[in-house]
Short mmCIF file of C-alpha atoms in Angstrom, two decimals:
data_model
loop_
_atom_site.label_atom_id
_atom_site.label_comp_id
_atom_site.label_asym_id
_atom_site.label_seq_id
_atom_site.Cartn_x
_atom_site.Cartn_y
_atom_site.Cartn_z
CA MET X 1 17.57 -34.36 28.37
CA ALA X 2 16.27 -30.51 27.58
CA ASP X 3 18.29 -27.99 24.96
CA THR X 4 19.78 -25.60 27.60
CA SER X 5 21.72 -23.97 24.56
CA LEU X 6 18.21 -21.57 24.27
CA PRO X 7 16.96 -18.59 26.65
CA ARG X 8 13.81 -19.36 27.82
CA PHE X 9 11.10 -17.51 27.54
CA PRO X 10 8.12 -17.56 30.24
CA PRO X 11 4.80 -16.39 28.98
CA ARG X 12 4.46 -12.47 28.88
CA ARG X 13 0.66 -10.87 28.39
CA GLY X 14 -2.72 -11.70 27.78
CA LEU X 15 -3.37 -11.90 23.61
CA GLY X 16 -6.52 -9.87 23.58
CA ARG X 17 -9.62 -10.63 25.01
CA THR X 18 -8.40 -14.81 24.23
CA GLY X 19 -7.51 -15.06 27.78
CA PHE X 20 -4.28 -16.87 27.01
CA THR X 21 -0.68 -15.37 28.99
CA ALA X 22 1.06 -15.27 25.54
CA THR X 23 5.02 -15.59 25.11
CA ALA X 24 6.36 -12.19 23.06
CA VAL X 25 7.81 -14.76 20.79
CA GLY X 26 5.87 -17.17 18.65
CA ILE X 27 6.96 -19.89 16.11
CA GLY X 28 6.50 -19.06 12.66
CA ASP X 29 5.80 -21.90 9.70
CA VAL X 30 8.83 -24.14 10.23
CA ALA X 31 8.37 -26.65 7.14
CA ASP X 32 10.51 -27.58 4.70
CA ARG X 33 10.16 -30.37 1.86
CA THR X 34 14.21 -30.76 1.76
CA VAL X 35 14.47 -31.68 5.46
CA PRO X 36 13.57 -34.83 6.98
CA ARG X 37 10.41 -34.74 8.80
CA ALA X 38 11.87 -35.68 12.54
CA GLU X 39 14.73 -33.11 12.69
CA LEU X 40 11.47 -30.73 11.31
CA VAL X 41 9.41 -32.00 14.34
CA ALA X 42 12.65 -31.90 16.44
CA THR X 43 13.49 -27.97 15.73
CA LEU X 44 9.72 -27.08 16.62
CA ALA X 45 10.05 -29.18 19.73
CA ARG X 46 13.21 -27.09 20.57
CA ALA X 47 11.64 -24.34 20.34
CA LEU X 48 8.48 -25.63 22.84
CA ASP X 49 11.12 -26.67 25.21
CA ALA X 50 12.31 -23.10 25.03
CA GLY X 51 8.96 -21.96 26.57
CA LEU X 52 7.57 -20.59 23.04
CA ASN X 53 3.53 -21.41 23.54
CA VAL X 54 2.48 -19.99 20.24
CA ILE X 55 2.58 -22.14 17.13
CA ASP X 56 1.34 -20.59 13.44
CA THR X 57 0.72 -22.79 10.49
CA ALA X 58 -1.84 -22.52 6.89
CA PRO X 59 -2.41 -25.47 4.83
CA GLY X 60 -0.79 -24.04 2.06
CA TYR X 61 2.97 -23.98 4.23
CA GLU X 62 4.51 -26.58 1.96
CA ASP X 63 0.95 -28.26 1.39
CA GLY X 64 -0.02 -29.18 4.55
CA LEU X 65 3.32 -30.26 5.90
CA SER X 66 3.68 -27.66 8.08
CA GLU X 67 0.21 -28.82 10.03
CA GLU X 68 1.39 -32.39 9.87
CA VAL X 69 4.38 -31.28 12.07
CA VAL X 70 2.56 -29.01 13.90
CA GLY X 71 0.01 -31.72 15.11
CA GLU X 72 3.12 -34.96 15.40
CA ALA X 73 5.15 -32.24 17.54
CA LEU X 74 2.49 -31.65 19.79
CA ARG X 75 1.72 -35.04 20.69
CA GLY X 76 1.76 -35.38 24.49
CA ARG X 77 2.48 -31.75 24.88
CA ARG X 78 -0.78 -29.71 23.92
CA GLU X 79 -1.48 -28.25 27.25
CA GLY X 80 -0.78 -24.62 27.55
CA VAL X 81 0.47 -24.04 23.60
CA PHE X 82 -1.86 -21.62 21.37
CA VAL X 83 -2.17 -23.07 18.33
CA ILE X 84 -3.09 -20.83 15.35
CA ASP X 85 -4.51 -22.58 12.08
CA LYS X 86 -5.98 -20.74 8.42
CA VAL X 87 -8.82 -20.75 6.15
CA ASP X 88 -5.90 -20.12 2.93
CA VAL X 89 -9.31 -19.91 -0.03
CA LEU X 90 -11.54 -17.44 1.15
CA ASP X 91 -14.10 -17.82 -1.77
CA ALA X 92 -14.44 -21.39 -1.07
CA PRO X 93 -16.85 -22.70 2.08
CA VAL X 94 -15.03 -22.91 4.70
CA ALA X 95 -16.52 -26.02 7.01
CA PRO X 96 -14.12 -28.43 4.84
CA GLN X 97 -11.29 -26.45 4.96
CA VAL X 98 -11.01 -26.76 8.85
CA GLU X 99 -11.77 -29.99 9.11
CA ALA X 100 -8.72 -31.03 6.54
CA SER X 101 -6.71 -28.68 8.40
CA LEU X 102 -7.78 -30.81 11.63
CA ALA X 103 -7.16 -33.64 10.30
CA ARG X 104 -3.72 -33.12 8.88
CA LEU X 105 -2.89 -31.83 12.38
CA GLY X 106 -5.17 -34.58 14.45
CA LEU X 107 -6.31 -32.28 16.81
CA PRO X 108 -10.06 -32.10 17.49
CA SER X 109 -9.50 -28.43 17.56
CA VAL X 110 -7.18 -25.39 17.48
CA ASP X 111 -7.46 -22.32 19.59
CA LEU X 112 -7.56 -19.84 16.66
CA PHE X 113 -8.63 -20.24 13.09
CA ALA X 114 -7.47 -17.06 11.00
CA LEU X 115 -9.12 -16.09 7.64
CA HIS X 116 -5.22 -15.91 5.52
CA ALA X 117 -3.62 -12.98 3.30
CA VAL X 118 -6.79 -10.51 3.15
CA ARG X 119 -5.38 -8.52 0.26
CA SER X 120 -7.74 -5.49 0.45
CA LEU X 121 -10.41 -3.34 2.07
CA GLU X 122 -12.77 -5.03 -0.88
CA GLN X 123 -11.60 -8.66 0.21
CA TRP X 124 -12.39 -7.79 3.61
CA GLU X 125 -15.88 -6.49 3.21
CA ALA X 126 -16.56 -9.67 0.91
CA VAL X 127 -15.48 -12.18 3.47
CA ALA X 128 -17.58 -10.27 6.17
CA ARG X 129 -20.54 -9.82 4.00
CA PRO X 130 -23.48 -12.33 5.52
CA GLY X 131 -23.10 -16.01 4.19
CA GLY X 132 -19.49 -15.08 3.57
CA ALA X 133 -16.06 -16.57 5.28
CA LEU X 134 -16.53 -15.24 8.20
CA GLU X 135 -19.96 -16.26 9.15
CA GLN X 136 -19.02 -19.41 8.49
CA LEU X 137 -16.08 -19.50 10.27
CA GLU X 138 -17.87 -17.95 12.98
CA ALA X 139 -20.06 -21.57 12.87
CA CYS X 140 -17.48 -23.37 12.99
CA VAL X 141 -16.13 -21.92 16.39
CA ALA X 142 -19.68 -22.25 17.24
CA LYS X 143 -19.15 -25.97 16.92
CA GLY X 144 -15.89 -26.07 19.02
CA ARG X 145 -13.44 -26.62 16.02
CA ALA X 146 -11.83 -23.14 17.55
CA ARG X 147 -12.16 -20.96 20.20
CA PHE X 148 -11.27 -17.89 18.61
CA LYS X 149 -11.52 -16.48 14.70
CA GLY X 150 -9.76 -13.43 13.24
CA ILE X 151 -8.11 -11.90 10.28
CA SER X 152 -4.31 -12.53 8.99
CA CYS X 153 -4.12 -9.17 7.01
CA HIS X 154 -1.75 -7.29 4.05
CA HIS X 155 -3.59 -3.88 4.07
CA PRO X 156 -4.25 -1.40 6.70
CA ASP X 157 -7.55 -0.45 5.73
CA ALA X 158 -8.60 -3.72 5.35
CA LEU X 159 -7.29 -4.43 9.51
CA VAL X 160 -9.07 -1.09 10.53
CA ALA X 161 -12.26 -2.29 9.04
CA ALA X 162 -11.71 -6.10 10.82
CA VAL X 163 -10.97 -4.47 13.97
CA ARG X 164 -13.53 -1.54 14.41
CA SER X 165 -16.17 -4.79 13.42
CA GLY X 166 -15.80 -6.45 16.70
CA ARG X 167 -15.53 -10.08 14.63
CA CYS X 168 -11.82 -10.84 15.60
CA ASP X 169 -10.86 -11.77 18.22
CA VAL X 170 -6.64 -11.63 16.54
CA VAL X 171 -5.45 -10.17 13.85
CA MET X 172 -2.41 -10.60 12.27
CA PHE X 173 -0.64 -8.43 10.37
CA PRO X 174 3.46 -6.97 9.53
CA LEU X 175 5.31 -5.51 11.92
CA GLY X 176 9.02 -4.70 11.27
CA PRO X 177 11.53 -2.45 10.31
CA PHE X 178 9.84 -1.93 6.43
CA VAL X 179 6.45 -1.61 6.74
CA ASP X 180 3.60 0.49 6.01
CA ALA X 181 3.30 3.50 8.61
CA ARG X 182 -0.78 2.66 9.17
CA TYR X 183 0.12 -0.60 10.66
CA VAL X 184 2.00 1.18 13.32
CA GLU X 185 0.41 3.78 13.84
CA GLU X 186 -3.19 2.98 13.65
CA VAL X 187 -3.96 -0.26 13.60
CA LEU X 188 -1.69 -1.45 16.44
CA PRO X 189 -3.74 0.98 18.29
CA LEU X 190 -6.99 0.78 17.44
CA ALA X 191 -6.60 -3.58 18.23
CA ARG X 192 -5.11 -2.52 21.61
CA GLU X 193 -8.01 -0.11 22.40
CA ARG X 194 -10.55 -2.73 21.36
CA GLY X 195 -9.13 -5.73 23.31
CA VAL X 196 -7.95 -7.24 19.99
CA GLY X 197 -4.76 -9.63 20.03
CA VAL X 198 -2.42 -8.53 17.96
CA VAL X 199 0.19 -11.37 16.08
CA SER X 200 2.62 -10.09 13.90
CA PHE X 201 4.86 -11.09 10.91
CA LYS X 202 7.54 -10.34 8.44
CA THR X 203 9.60 -9.11 11.29
CA PHE X 204 12.64 -9.68 8.24
CA GLY X 205 10.94 -8.69 5.25
CA ALA X 206 10.27 -12.08 4.46
CA GLY X 207 14.10 -12.95 4.06
CA LYS X 208 14.98 -9.68 2.34
CA LEU X 209 16.22 -7.60 4.59
CA LEU X 210 18.86 -10.36 6.09
CA GLY X 211 20.52 -11.62 2.66
CA ASP X 212 19.66 -11.65 -0.90
CA THR X 213 16.32 -12.39 -2.11
CA GLU X 214 13.30 -12.20 -3.42
CA GLY X 215 11.43 -13.23 -0.41
CA TYR X 216 11.31 -16.90 1.47
CA GLY X 217 14.81 -17.81 -0.17
CA ARG X 218 13.79 -17.25 -3.65
CA PRO X 219 17.05 -15.75 -5.51
CA LEU X 220 17.08 -12.44 -6.82
CA GLN X 221 16.76 -12.54 -10.81
CA ALA X 222 19.60 -9.89 -11.02
CA ARG X 223 21.94 -10.66 -7.93
CA PRO X 224 24.67 -7.44 -7.69
CA ARG X 225 28.13 -9.27 -6.75
CA GLY X 226 31.23 -7.54 -6.82
CA LYS X 227 34.76 -8.90 -6.35
CA VAL X 228 36.75 -9.61 -3.35
CA SER X 229 39.88 -10.58 -4.18
CA SER X 230 41.68 -13.24 -1.46
CA GLY X 231 44.85 -14.93 -1.62
CA GLY X 232 45.51 -13.81 -4.96
CA GLU X 233 42.32 -15.41 -6.63
CA ALA X 234 38.85 -13.11 -7.11
CA ARG X 235 35.86 -14.63 -6.19
CA ASP X 236 32.56 -12.91 -5.74
CA THR X 237 30.72 -11.46 -2.55
CA PRO X 238 27.67 -9.65 -2.13
CA VAL X 239 26.56 -6.28 -2.11
CA LEU X 240 23.61 -5.23 -0.98
CA PRO X 241 23.38 -4.05 2.24
CA HIS X 242 21.54 -6.23 5.22
CA LEU X 243 20.43 -5.79 8.31
CA THR X 244 20.99 -7.93 11.45
CA VAL X 245 18.72 -10.68 13.33
CA ALA X 246 19.30 -8.72 16.32
CA GLU X 247 18.40 -4.98 14.42
CA CYS X 248 14.81 -6.99 12.77
CA VAL X 249 14.11 -8.73 16.00
CA HIS X 250 14.78 -5.54 18.61
CA TYR X 251 12.60 -3.01 16.13
CA THR X 252 9.90 -4.94 16.57
CA LEU X 253 9.32 -5.84 19.79
CA THR X 254 9.88 -2.06 20.48
CA LEU X 255 6.88 -1.65 18.58
CA ASP X 256 5.58 -4.48 21.18
CA PRO X 257 2.82 -6.62 19.09
CA ASP X 258 1.59 -9.25 21.82
CA VAL X 259 3.52 -11.98 19.56
CA MET X 260 5.58 -11.29 17.68
CA LEU X 261 6.05 -14.65 15.18
CA MET X 262 9.39 -15.99 13.41
CA GLY X 263 10.17 -18.13 10.94
CA MET X 264 12.60 -20.69 12.88
CA GLY X 265 12.95 -24.01 11.28
CA PHE X 266 16.68 -24.52 12.01
CA ALA X 267 18.43 -24.65 15.15
CA ASN X 268 20.99 -21.95 14.08
CA GLU X 269 17.55 -19.38 13.20
CA GLN X 270 16.41 -20.45 16.64
CA ASP X 271 19.86 -19.69 18.19
CA ALA X 272 20.24 -16.21 16.31
CA ALA X 273 16.13 -15.32 16.74
CA LEU X 274 15.69 -16.15 20.25
CA HIS X 275 19.19 -15.24 21.45
CA ALA X 276 18.42 -11.58 19.99
CA ALA X 277 14.86 -11.65 21.18
CA ALA X 278 16.27 -12.57 24.79
CA ALA X 279 18.62 -9.71 24.69
CA PHE X 280 16.46 -6.71 23.89
CA ARG X 281 16.21 -3.66 25.06
CA PRO X 282 14.16 -1.15 23.52
CA LEU X 283 15.24 1.09 20.92
CA ASP X 284 14.82 4.64 21.23
CA ALA X 285 13.27 6.80 18.23
CA ALA X 286 16.71 8.24 17.15
CA GLY X 287 17.57 3.92 17.59
CA LEU X 288 14.18 2.75 15.20
CA ARG X 289 14.67 5.60 13.36
CA THR X 290 17.80 4.17 12.28
CA VAL X 291 16.86 0.78 11.83
CA ARG X 292 14.20 2.46 9.28
CA GLU X 293 16.77 4.08 7.02
CA ARG X 294 18.81 0.89 6.77
CA ALA X 295 15.88 -1.42 5.77
CA ARG X 296 14.73 0.49 3.10
CA GLU X 297 18.23 0.77 1.52
CA ALA X 298 18.68 -2.93 1.96
CA ILE X 299 15.33 -4.40 0.27
CA GLN X 300 15.77 -2.03 -2.42
CA GLY X 301 16.18 -4.24 -5.34
CA LYS X 302 14.73 -7.23 -3.71
CA GLY X 303 11.57 -7.60 -5.87
CA GLU X 304 7.80 -6.73 -4.87
CA VAL X 305 6.77 -5.83 -1.32
CA TRP X 306 3.89 -7.73 -1.22
CA TRP X 307 3.07 -7.06 1.97
CA ASN X 308 2.67 -3.21 1.88
CA PRO X 309 -0.25 -1.43 0.24
CA PRO X 310 1.43 0.18 -3.11
CA SER X 311 2.15 4.28 -2.10
CA PRO X 312 5.11 6.28 -2.46
CA GLU X 313 4.14 6.99 1.48
CA ALA X 314 3.45 3.69 2.43
CA VAL X 315 6.50 2.74 4.43
CA ALA X 316 6.93 4.14 7.97
CA GLY X 317 10.12 6.97 8.63
#
């Protein structure tokens, strides 16, 4: 019986020039080796049941477990789902990595392979040179291992060069309350102008905006806490500022990527994220500014912000 506790998400618009009509929300990494595989598969299937039709994975997500879970969840329901996988090692032969990923997925092909975590303009230039990773990936596409190609990237300059090259069908990059302004002001409009699909991530700032973490559940090395008295007994409570799920989701959807990826490995995470997305109303300029200001406060003291190039003026606002 279908789970009726989640809102339904119909396909919204084309993903760049791919011809695929995507939902506004996509399914991010769901791998967690502390959770039984059957539970991970069921949680992913629950998101698919809600209509989400874009799913992202990579070999490095829990050492291949994510790909295996995605493949299992898609058995019997592959049609109508846009599957994104990654090439993690950019200075190693691409074809063996592609074949290994497809084997873990149990699929003959995916919709998109992206070169993963391109971190600088220099790295983009290296992968784009003759014989480099991008040319090797293009050969894999020509052999039918994927329909499209692109990059996942943590540097606006590299993204601008990638979009202008005409060699990427989709670009994946950070969009959310705490990102470098150039992602929003330069990369996003350029991709739209050139018909390149945009898939965003870092809606929650790797979890930093929602909780006291250095990212993806890693505890803070120095965790500020305050004392709260309850029933005559003192107890510790976090004192760092946080944003809400709805603030992060509504901010990112207001920026309007083709697809906003969110990690939703547990049912309660899905409930919060998808109900927030279903209740979306665009924020006005003042609302965007307020969320950015609160995000700037919430991320302080929580470690490296690796998705933003180091710059004193890096963050939008």
